[in-house]
Amino acid sequence: YIPKHNIHYTHTKYMIDGELLVDDKPKNVAEWLERKGGGSFLWDTPENKSDDSGLPRIYSWKELLEIVIPRSSRPHIVT
C-alpha cells in the first residue's frame, strides 16, 4: 500500500525530489536520467516495446523489488 500523499502526478517528473522513477514513457525516464544521473527505469508495456533507446527496463514488480530492496530486507515474493 502506498499512501496517497506519497503519489505525485506531474508532467515534469524530474522536478520531484526522489531517488527513483519508474515510468512507462521513455521521455520521462530519459529526462530523469539526464537531470538526476540515475535511478530511473522504463516499465515495460506494449506501448513502449518499440523503444530502442537502451533505457533500463523493468519487466515485473519482483524485478523492481530486487533492485530497490536490499536482499536481507526482502519479503518472500511468490511469482
JSON list of C-alpha atoms in Angstrom, two decimals:
[
{"chain": "A", "resi": 1, "resn": "TYR", "atom": "CA", "xyz": [0.00, 0.00, 0.00]},
{"chain": "A", "resi": 2, "resn": "ILE", "atom": "CA", "xyz": [1.32, 3.44, -0.93]},
{"chain": "A", "resi": 3, "resn": "PRO", "atom": "CA", "xyz": [-0.30, 6.36, 0.93]},
{"chain": "A", "resi": 4, "resn": "LYS", "atom": "CA", "xyz": [-1.91, 8.95, -1.36]},
{"chain": "A", "resi": 5, "resn": "HIS", "atom": "CA", "xyz": [0.35, 11.71, -0.03]},
{"chain": "A", "resi": 6, "resn": "ASN", "atom": "CA", "xyz": [3.32, 9.76, -1.49]},
{"chain": "A", "resi": 7, "resn": "ILE", "atom": "CA", "xyz": [1.89, 9.68, -5.01]},
{"chain": "A", "resi": 8, "resn": "HIS", "atom": "CA", "xyz": [2.60, 12.62, -7.31]},
{"chain": "A", "resi": 9, "resn": "TYR", "atom": "CA", "xyz": [1.01, 13.32, -10.68]},
{"chain": "A", "resi": 10, "resn": "THR", "atom": "CA", "xyz": [3.04, 15.65, -12.89]},
{"chain": "A", "resi": 11, "resn": "HIS", "atom": "CA", "xyz": [4.32, 16.05, -16.43]},
{"chain": "A", "resi": 12, "resn": "THR", "atom": "CA", "xyz": [7.76, 17.16, -15.21]},
{"chain": "A", "resi": 13, "resn": "LYS", "atom": "CA", "xyz": [8.72, 14.07, -13.21]},
{"chain": "A", "resi": 14, "resn": "TYR", "atom": "CA", "xyz": [12.35, 15.12, -12.81]},
{"chain": "A", "resi": 15, "resn": "MET", "atom": "CA", "xyz": [11.22, 18.04, -10.60]},
{"chain": "A", "resi": 16, "resn": "ILE", "atom": "CA", "xyz": [10.07, 15.63, -7.88]},
{"chain": "A", "resi": 17, "resn": "ASP", "atom": "CA", "xyz": [12.64, 15.21, -5.12]},
{"chain": "A", "resi": 18, "resn": "GLY", "atom": "CA", "xyz": [13.06, 11.46, -5.21]},
{"chain": "A", "resi": 19, "resn": "GLU", "atom": "CA", "xyz": [15.61, 8.71, -5.60]},
{"chain": "A", "resi": 20, "resn": "LEU", "atom": "CA", "xyz": [13.79, 6.51, -8.08]},
{"chain": "A", "resi": 21, "resn": "LEU", "atom": "CA", "xyz": [11.43, 6.87, -11.02]},
{"chain": "A", "resi": 22, "resn": "VAL", "atom": "CA", "xyz": [9.59, 4.01, -12.69]},
{"chain": "A", "resi": 23, "resn": "ASP", "atom": "CA", "xyz": [7.55, 5.21, -15.66]},
{"chain": "A", "resi": 24, "resn": "ASP", "atom": "CA", "xyz": [6.10, 3.78, -18.86]},
{"chain": "A", "resi": 25, "resn": "LYS", "atom": "CA", "xyz": [7.06, 6.78, -21.01]},
{"chain": "A", "resi": 26, "resn": "PRO", "atom": "CA", "xyz": [10.61, 6.75, -22.40]},
{"chain": "A", "resi": 27, "resn": "LYS", "atom": "CA", "xyz": [10.71, 10.57, -22.44]},
{"chain": "A", "resi": 28, "resn": "ASN", "atom": "CA", "xyz": [10.16, 10.77, -18.67]},
{"chain": "A", "resi": 29, "resn": "VAL", "atom": "CA", "xyz": [12.78, 8.12, -17.94]},
{"chain": "A", "resi": 30, "resn": "ALA", "atom": "CA", "xyz": [15.34, 9.80, -20.23]},
{"chain": "A", "resi": 31, "resn": "GLU", "atom": "CA", "xyz": [14.74, 13.25, -18.68]},
{"chain": "A", "resi": 32, "resn": "TRP", "atom": "CA", "xyz": [15.16, 11.83, -15.16]},
{"chain": "A", "resi": 33, "resn": "LEU", "atom": "CA", "xyz": [18.40, 10.10, -16.11]},
{"chain": "A", "resi": 34, "resn": "GLU", "atom": "CA", "xyz": [19.71, 13.24, -17.80]},
{"chain": "A", "resi": 35, "resn": "ARG", "atom": "CA", "xyz": [18.93, 15.53, -14.88]},
{"chain": "A", "resi": 36, "resn": "LYS", "atom": "CA", "xyz": [19.47, 13.22, -11.91]},
{"chain": "A", "resi": 37, "resn": "GLY", "atom": "CA", "xyz": [22.09, 10.83, -13.27]},
{"chain": "A", "resi": 38, "resn": "GLY", "atom": "CA", "xyz": [20.39, 7.53, -12.42]},
{"chain": "A", "resi": 39, "resn": "GLY", "atom": "CA", "xyz": [17.62, 5.77, -10.58]},
{"chain": "A", "resi": 40, "resn": "SER", "atom": "CA", "xyz": [15.16, 5.67, -13.45]},
{"chain": "A", "resi": 41, "resn": "PHE", "atom": "CA", "xyz": [13.57, 2.66, -15.13]},
{"chain": "A", "resi": 42, "resn": "LEU", "atom": "CA", "xyz": [11.19, 2.16, -18.03]},
{"chain": "A", "resi": 43, "resn": "TRP", "atom": "CA", "xyz": [8.23, -0.02, -17.03]},
{"chain": "A", "resi": 44, "resn": "ASP", "atom": "CA", "xyz": [7.83, -2.41, -19.95]},
{"chain": "A", "resi": 45, "resn": "THR", "atom": "CA", "xyz": [4.44, -2.13, -21.67]},
{"chain": "A", "resi": 46, "resn": "PRO", "atom": "CA", "xyz": [3.06, -2.99, -25.12]},
{"chain": "A", "resi": 47, "resn": "GLU", "atom": "CA", "xyz": [3.06, 0.74, -25.91]},
{"chain": "A", "resi": 48, "resn": "ASN", "atom": "CA", "xyz": [6.80, 1.18, -25.37]},
{"chain": "A", "resi": 49, "resn": "LYS", "atom": "CA", "xyz": [8.08, -2.17, -26.72]},
{"chain": "A", "resi": 50, "resn": "SER", "atom": "CA", "xyz": [9.34, -0.48, -29.89]},
{"chain": "A", "resi": 51, "resn": "ASP", "atom": "CA", "xyz": [11.51, 1.98, -27.94]},
{"chain": "A", "resi": 52, "resn": "ASP", "atom": "CA", "xyz": [15.12, 1.12, -28.70]},
{"chain": "A", "resi": 53, "resn": "SER", "atom": "CA", "xyz": [16.81, 3.90, -26.73]},
{"chain": "A", "resi": 54, "resn": "GLY", "atom": "CA", "xyz": [18.56, 1.48, -24.39]},
{"chain": "A", "resi": 55, "resn": "LEU", "atom": "CA", "xyz": [16.87, 2.85, -21.28]},
{"chain": "A", "resi": 56, "resn": "PRO", "atom": "CA", "xyz": [16.97, 0.50, -18.28]},
{"chain": "A", "resi": 57, "resn": "ARG", "atom": "CA", "xyz": [13.76, -1.58, -18.31]},
{"chain": "A", "resi": 58, "resn": "ILE", "atom": "CA", "xyz": [11.74, -3.22, -15.58]},
{"chain": "A", "resi": 59, "resn": "TYR", "atom": "CA", "xyz": [9.54, -6.17, -16.53]},
{"chain": "A", "resi": 60, "resn": "SER", "atom": "CA", "xyz": [7.88, -7.07, -13.21]},
{"chain": "A", "resi": 61, "resn": "TRP", "atom": "CA", "xyz": [7.26, -5.96, -9.64]},
{"chain": "A", "resi": 62, "resn": "LYS", "atom": "CA", "xyz": [9.56, -8.77, -8.49]},
{"chain": "A", "resi": 63, "resn": "GLU", "atom": "CA", "xyz": [12.39, -7.38, -10.61]},
{"chain": "A", "resi": 64, "resn": "LEU", "atom": "CA", "xyz": [11.83, -3.87, -9.24]},
{"chain": "A", "resi": 65, "resn": "LEU", "atom": "CA", "xyz": [11.88, -5.12, -5.64]},
{"chain": "A", "resi": 66, "resn": "GLU", "atom": "CA", "xyz": [15.13, -6.99, -6.30]},
{"chain": "A", "resi": 67, "resn": "ILE", "atom": "CA", "xyz": [16.68, -3.69, -7.37]},
{"chain": "A", "resi": 68, "resn": "VAL", "atom": "CA", "xyz": [15.40, -1.37, -4.65]},
{"chain": "A", "resi": 69, "resn": "ILE", "atom": "CA", "xyz": [15.18, -3.56, -1.54]},
{"chain": "A", "resi": 70, "resn": "PRO", "atom": "CA", "xyz": [18.40, -4.89, -0.03]},
{"chain": "A", "resi": 71, "resn": "ARG", "atom": "CA", "xyz": [18.50, -8.69, -0.17]},
{"chain": "A", "resi": 72, "resn": "SER", "atom": "CA", "xyz": [18.46, -9.05, 3.63]},
{"chain": "A", "resi": 73, "resn": "SER", "atom": "CA", "xyz": [15.29, -6.93, 3.91]},
{"chain": "A", "resi": 74, "resn": "ARG", "atom": "CA", "xyz": [13.27, -8.52, 1.09]},
{"chain": "A", "resi": 75, "resn": "PRO", "atom": "CA", "xyz": [9.92, -10.13, 1.84]},
{"chain": "A", "resi": 76, "resn": "HIS", "atom": "CA", "xyz": [9.37, -13.58, 0.42]},
{"chain": "A", "resi": 77, "resn": "ILE", "atom": "CA", "xyz": [7.92, -12.99, -3.06]},
{"chain": "A", "resi": 78, "resn": "VAL", "atom": "CA", "xyz": [5.94, -15.72, -4.80]},
{"chain": "A", "resi": 79, "resn": "THR", "atom": "CA", "xyz": [5.55, -15.43, -8.56]}
]
